């Protein structure tokens, strides 16, 4: 158990709908990352939040948005859903991103802990 | 160009044998980190091992070791004494700007290698 929780585990919805995926990071982790895993695109970084502020953006569609709340949990909002949005959505957390180093083999401060994922199916 | 390349879509290994999963990477950043994650059929992503670009020694974690060849830009995962529970997808990933504090911190993943351990 990584300590990162995601809800719901599964979500089935129709095209055109809007859904919200929720993530609670590990206790004390300030950074939250969202990733999308699909058969054709593989694992792709979507967006990162650090202590409530957006820190980095990846291949996130304009129909998607995210936020991180004061209690550090994060939500990923997907709207106007299309069939191609069907994927496994992961949330990951890590401690402050501003610390480098870490012992070889330990992950140190650079490891991202992944939640179990939310499997989204758009019909 | 792909930043992380895993050339083996699938691999088979006999139980108790060692196996090497290949990973090459492409970056011009001098400070980066390389990660290996395991994804069993249940779907979760499990961190296995990490190597920083400035680390002098190859990383090891139990049965996992990372064969880091910086000049060749390769970071191959070696699993010793394979077990049936090692059957899974394995992903190599990179984070750039590791020590600068100004990097984007996200992981870039390869396409993965599906490892099957044969009894």
GROMACS .gro file of C-alpha atoms in nm:
model
  242
    1UNK     CA    1   0.000   0.000   0.000
    2UNK     CA    2   0.159   0.324  -0.121
    3UNK     CA    3  -0.044   0.547   0.108
    4UNK     CA    4  -0.200   0.729  -0.187
    5UNK     CA    5  -0.574   0.680  -0.222
    6UNK     CA    6  -0.787   0.732  -0.529
    7UNK     CA    7  -1.162   0.721  -0.568
    8UNK     CA    8  -1.354   0.584  -0.737
    9UNK     CA    9  -1.175   0.268  -0.842
   10UNK     CA   10  -1.392   0.225  -1.149
   11UNK     CA   11  -1.608   0.472  -1.336
   12UNK     CA   12  -1.833   0.403  -1.631
   13UNK     CA   13  -1.998   0.693  -1.806
   14UNK     CA   14  -2.124   0.810  -2.142
   15UNK     CA   15  -1.976   1.038  -2.404
   16UNK     CA   16  -2.033   1.404  -2.338
   17UNK     CA   17  -2.049   1.361  -1.962
   18UNK     CA   18  -1.828   1.511  -1.692
   19UNK     CA   19  -1.655   1.321  -1.413
   20UNK     CA   20  -1.436   1.402  -1.116
   21UNK     CA   21  -1.154   1.181  -0.997
   22UNK     CA   22  -1.025   1.227  -0.646
   23UNK     CA   23  -0.680   1.170  -0.499
   24UNK     CA   24  -0.547   1.190  -0.145
   25UNK     CA   25  -0.166   1.200  -0.129
   26UNK     CA   26   0.051   1.035   0.131
   27UNK     CA   27   0.056   1.214   0.461
   28UNK     CA   28   0.301   1.502   0.439
   29UNK     CA   29   0.351   1.491   0.061
   30UNK     CA   30   0.299   1.831  -0.095
   31UNK     CA   31   0.321   1.734  -0.461
   32UNK     CA   32   0.048   1.558  -0.655
   33UNK     CA   33   0.089   1.435  -1.011
   34UNK     CA   34  -0.176   1.304  -1.247
   35UNK     CA   35  -0.097   1.050  -1.517
   36UNK     CA   36  -0.308   0.887  -1.785
   37UNK     CA   37  -0.241   0.532  -1.902
   38UNK     CA   38  -0.407   0.428  -2.228
   39UNK     CA   39  -0.335   0.149  -2.471
   40UNK     CA   40  -0.234   0.376  -2.755
   41UNK     CA   41  -0.056   0.656  -2.567
   42UNK     CA   42   0.101   0.461  -2.283
   43UNK     CA   43   0.167   0.640  -1.954
   44UNK     CA   44   0.154   1.015  -1.993
   45UNK     CA   45   0.201   1.294  -1.745
   46UNK     CA   46  -0.096   1.529  -1.729
   47UNK     CA   47  -0.037   1.786  -1.457
   48UNK     CA   48   0.140   1.850  -1.127
   49UNK     CA   49   0.035   2.052  -0.825
   50UNK     CA   50   0.257   2.155  -0.540
   51UNK     CA   51   0.105   2.282  -0.218
   52UNK     CA   52  -0.205   2.405  -0.393
   53UNK     CA   53  -0.043   2.562  -0.696
   54UNK     CA   54  -0.004   2.428  -1.046
   55UNK     CA   55   0.364   2.346  -1.100
   56UNK     CA   56   0.383   2.174  -1.436
   57UNK     CA   57   0.159   2.080  -1.723
   58UNK     CA   58   0.201   1.793  -1.964
   59UNK     CA   59  -0.024   1.652  -2.232
   60UNK     CA   60  -0.345   1.759  -2.065
   61UNK     CA   61  -0.642   1.837  -2.285
   62UNK     CA   62  -0.828   2.165  -2.245
   63UNK     CA   63  -1.137   1.961  -2.151
   64UNK     CA   64  -0.947   1.841  -1.845
   65UNK     CA   65  -0.868   2.045  -1.538
   66UNK     CA   66  -0.734   1.980  -1.193
   67UNK     CA   67  -0.692   2.148  -0.858
   68UNK     CA   68  -0.531   2.084  -0.524
   69UNK     CA   69  -0.716   2.186  -0.212
   70UNK     CA   70  -0.580   2.326   0.118
   71UNK     CA   71  -0.591   1.978   0.273
   72UNK     CA   72  -0.368   1.870  -0.021
   73UNK     CA   73  -0.615   1.633  -0.180
   74UNK     CA   74  -0.652   1.680  -0.552
   75UNK     CA   75  -0.930   1.640  -0.806
   76UNK     CA   76  -0.905   1.582  -1.178
   77UNK     CA   77  -1.208   1.698  -1.372
   78UNK     CA   78  -1.274   1.549  -1.714
   79UNK     CA   79  -1.551   1.705  -1.922
   80UNK     CA   80  -1.715   1.649  -2.261
   81UNK     CA   81  -1.587   1.296  -2.242
   82UNK     CA   82  -1.498   1.108  -2.558
   83UNK     CA   83  -1.444   0.739  -2.620
   84UNK     CA   84  -1.070   0.801  -2.638
   85UNK     CA   85  -1.064   0.928  -2.282
   86UNK     CA   86  -1.113   0.574  -2.158
   87UNK     CA   87  -0.798   0.499  -1.962
   88UNK     CA   88  -0.647   0.429  -1.624
   89UNK     CA   89  -0.584   0.755  -1.440
   90UNK     CA   90  -0.315   0.754  -1.176
   91UNK     CA   91  -0.242   1.001  -0.908
   92UNK     CA   92   0.106   1.004  -0.755
   93UNK     CA   93   0.252   1.200  -0.469
   94UNK     CA   94   0.599   1.291  -0.353
   95UNK     CA   95   0.759   1.513  -0.092
   96UNK     CA   96   0.874   1.862  -0.181
   97UNK     CA   97   1.011   1.855  -0.535
   98UNK     CA   98   1.285   2.098  -0.457
   99UNK     CA   99   1.513   1.852  -0.291
  100UNK     CA  100   1.755   1.667  -0.507
  101UNK     CA  101   1.987   1.387  -0.423
  102UNK     CA  102   1.886   1.065  -0.266
  103UNK     CA  103   2.086   0.754  -0.217
  104UNK     CA  104   2.130   0.523  -0.510
  105UNK     CA  105   1.864   0.256  -0.497
  106UNK     CA  106   1.652   0.425  -0.232
  107UNK     CA  107   1.446   0.663  -0.442
  108UNK     CA  108   1.513   0.919  -0.173
  109UNK     CA  109   1.320   1.234  -0.220
  110UNK     CA  110   1.266   1.167  -0.585
  111UNK     CA  111   1.031   0.873  -0.568
  112UNK     CA  112   0.672   0.920  -0.670
  113UNK     CA  113   0.424   0.699  -0.490
  114UNK     CA  114   0.136   0.593  -0.710
  115UNK     CA  115  -0.221   0.538  -0.608
  116UNK     CA  116  -0.417   0.235  -0.728
  117UNK     CA  117  -0.568   0.429  -1.017
  118UNK     CA  118  -0.918   0.503  -1.140
  119UNK     CA  119  -1.027   0.306  -1.443
  120UNK     CA  120  -1.250   0.525  -1.657
  121UNK     CA  121  -1.466   0.368  -1.926
  122UNK     CA  122  -1.650   0.601  -2.163
  123UNK     CA  123  -1.930   0.430  -2.357
  124UNK     CA  124   1.265   1.149  -3.043
  125UNK     CA  125   1.150   0.927  -2.762
  126UNK     CA  126   1.307   1.007  -2.431
  127UNK     CA  127   1.273   0.656  -2.292
  128UNK     CA  128   1.303   0.352  -2.515
  129UNK     CA  129   1.224   0.000  -2.407
  130UNK     CA  130   1.290  -0.220  -2.706
  131UNK     CA  131   1.153  -0.546  -2.566
  132UNK     CA  132   0.773  -0.555  -2.579
  133UNK     CA  133   0.776  -0.898  -2.416
  134UNK     CA  134   1.024  -1.124  -2.242
  135UNK     CA  135   1.014  -1.477  -2.108
  136UNK     CA  136   1.235  -1.609  -1.831
  137UNK     CA  137   1.256  -1.939  -1.652
  138UNK     CA  138   1.183  -1.934  -1.282
  139UNK     CA  139   1.500  -1.886  -1.072
  140UNK     CA  140   1.693  -1.747  -1.369
  141UNK     CA  141   1.814  -1.389  -1.402
  142UNK     CA  142   1.668  -1.152  -1.662
  143UNK     CA  143   1.769  -0.812  -1.797
  144UNK     CA  144   1.514  -0.559  -1.915
  145UNK     CA  145   1.657  -0.293  -2.143
  146UNK     CA  146   1.608   0.080  -2.116
  147UNK     CA  147   1.780   0.358  -2.305
  148UNK     CA  148   1.714   0.725  -2.248
  149UNK     CA  149   1.775   1.054  -2.418
  150UNK     CA  150   1.839   1.378  -2.235
  151UNK     CA  151   2.071   1.675  -2.255
  152UNK     CA  152   2.015   1.758  -1.890
  153UNK     CA  153   2.315   1.662  -1.675
  154UNK     CA  154   2.098   1.601  -1.372
  155UNK     CA  155   1.830   1.337  -1.403
  156UNK     CA  156   1.694   1.033  -1.230
  157UNK     CA  157   1.598   0.698  -1.368
  158UNK     CA  158   1.325   0.484  -1.218
  159UNK     CA  159   1.184   0.139  -1.270
  160UNK     CA  160   0.826   0.059  -1.185
  161UNK     CA  161   0.642  -0.273  -1.189
  162UNK     CA  162   0.277  -0.296  -1.290
  163UNK     CA  163   0.114  -0.632  -1.215
  164UNK     CA  164  -0.211  -0.732  -1.381
  165UNK     CA  165  -0.399  -0.574  -1.091
  166UNK     CA  166  -0.288  -0.235  -1.227
  167UNK     CA  167  -0.102  -0.063  -0.946
  168UNK     CA  168   0.238   0.095  -1.010
  169UNK     CA  169   0.505  -0.033  -0.773
  170UNK     CA  170   0.836   0.151  -0.741
  171UNK     CA  171   1.133  -0.083  -0.770
  172UNK     CA  172   1.458   0.106  -0.797
  173UNK     CA  173   1.610   0.447  -0.864
  174UNK     CA  174   1.939   0.574  -1.004
  175UNK     CA  175   2.049   0.937  -1.002
  176UNK     CA  176   2.272   1.065  -1.279
  177UNK     CA  177   2.544   1.160  -1.031
  178UNK     CA  178   2.531   0.839  -0.833
  179UNK     CA  179   2.869   0.668  -0.848
  180UNK     CA  180   2.744   0.319  -0.778
  181UNK     CA  181   2.484   0.113  -0.955
  182UNK     CA  182   2.165   0.089  -0.756
  183UNK     CA  183   2.056  -0.235  -0.594
  184UNK     CA  184   1.739  -0.323  -0.406
  185UNK     CA  185   1.712  -0.685  -0.304
  186UNK     CA  186   1.679  -0.894  -0.621
  187UNK     CA  187   1.671  -0.582  -0.838
  188UNK     CA  188   1.979  -0.407  -0.966
  189UNK     CA  189   2.023  -0.133  -1.219
  190UNK     CA  190   2.301  -0.159  -1.473
  191UNK     CA  191   2.367   0.210  -1.530
  192UNK     CA  192   2.592   0.294  -1.824
  193UNK     CA  193   2.590   0.670  -1.842
  194UNK     CA  194   2.798   0.710  -2.158
  195UNK     CA  195   2.568   0.473  -2.344
  196UNK     CA  196   2.259   0.629  -2.183
  197UNK     CA  197   2.128   0.297  -2.072
  198UNK     CA  198   1.970   0.190  -1.744
  199UNK     CA  199   1.888  -0.177  -1.765
  200UNK     CA  200   1.701  -0.353  -1.489
  201UNK     CA  201   1.838  -0.688  -1.377
  202UNK     CA  202   1.612  -0.920  -1.183
  203UNK     CA  203   1.796  -1.208  -1.023
  204UNK     CA  204   1.639  -1.541  -0.928
  205UNK     CA  205   1.306  -1.471  -1.104
  206UNK     CA  206   0.988  -1.568  -0.925
  207UNK     CA  207   0.640  -1.634  -1.062
  208UNK     CA  208   0.525  -1.315  -0.891
  209UNK     CA  209   0.764  -1.114  -1.107
  210UNK     CA  210   0.534  -1.164  -1.407
  211UNK     CA  211   0.418  -0.810  -1.482
  212UNK     CA  212   0.473  -0.504  -1.700
  213UNK     CA  213   0.792  -0.316  -1.621
  214UNK     CA  214   0.832   0.051  -1.697
  215UNK     CA  215   1.147   0.256  -1.713
  216UNK     CA  216   1.099   0.626  -1.640
  217UNK     CA  217   1.308   0.941  -1.622
  218UNK     CA  218   1.284   1.267  -1.435
  219UNK     CA  219   1.496   1.555  -1.563
  220UNK     CA  220   1.621   1.861  -1.379
  221UNK     CA  221   1.670   1.648  -1.074
  222UNK     CA  222   1.899   1.865  -0.870
  223UNK     CA  223   1.829   2.208  -1.008
  224UNK     CA  224   1.506   2.264  -0.824
  225UNK     CA  225   1.372   2.418  -1.141
  226UNK     CA  226   1.278   2.105  -1.329
  227UNK     CA  227   0.929   2.001  -1.413
  228UNK     CA  228   0.947   1.691  -1.193
  229UNK     CA  229   0.716   1.474  -1.395
  230UNK     CA  230   0.816   1.125  -1.498
  231UNK     CA  231   0.849   1.033  -1.863
  232UNK     CA  232   0.777   0.665  -1.914
  233UNK     CA  233   0.879   0.412  -2.172
  234UNK     CA  234   0.625   0.184  -2.339
  235UNK     CA  235   0.706  -0.100  -2.102
  236UNK     CA  236   0.818  -0.461  -2.120
  237UNK     CA  237   0.587  -0.745  -2.035
  238UNK     CA  238   0.779  -1.007  -1.841
  239UNK     CA  239   0.646  -1.359  -1.812
  240UNK     CA  240   0.811  -1.600  -1.570
  241UNK     CA  241   0.778  -1.964  -1.671
  242UNK     CA  242   0.766  -2.231  -1.400
   0.00000   0.00000   0.00000
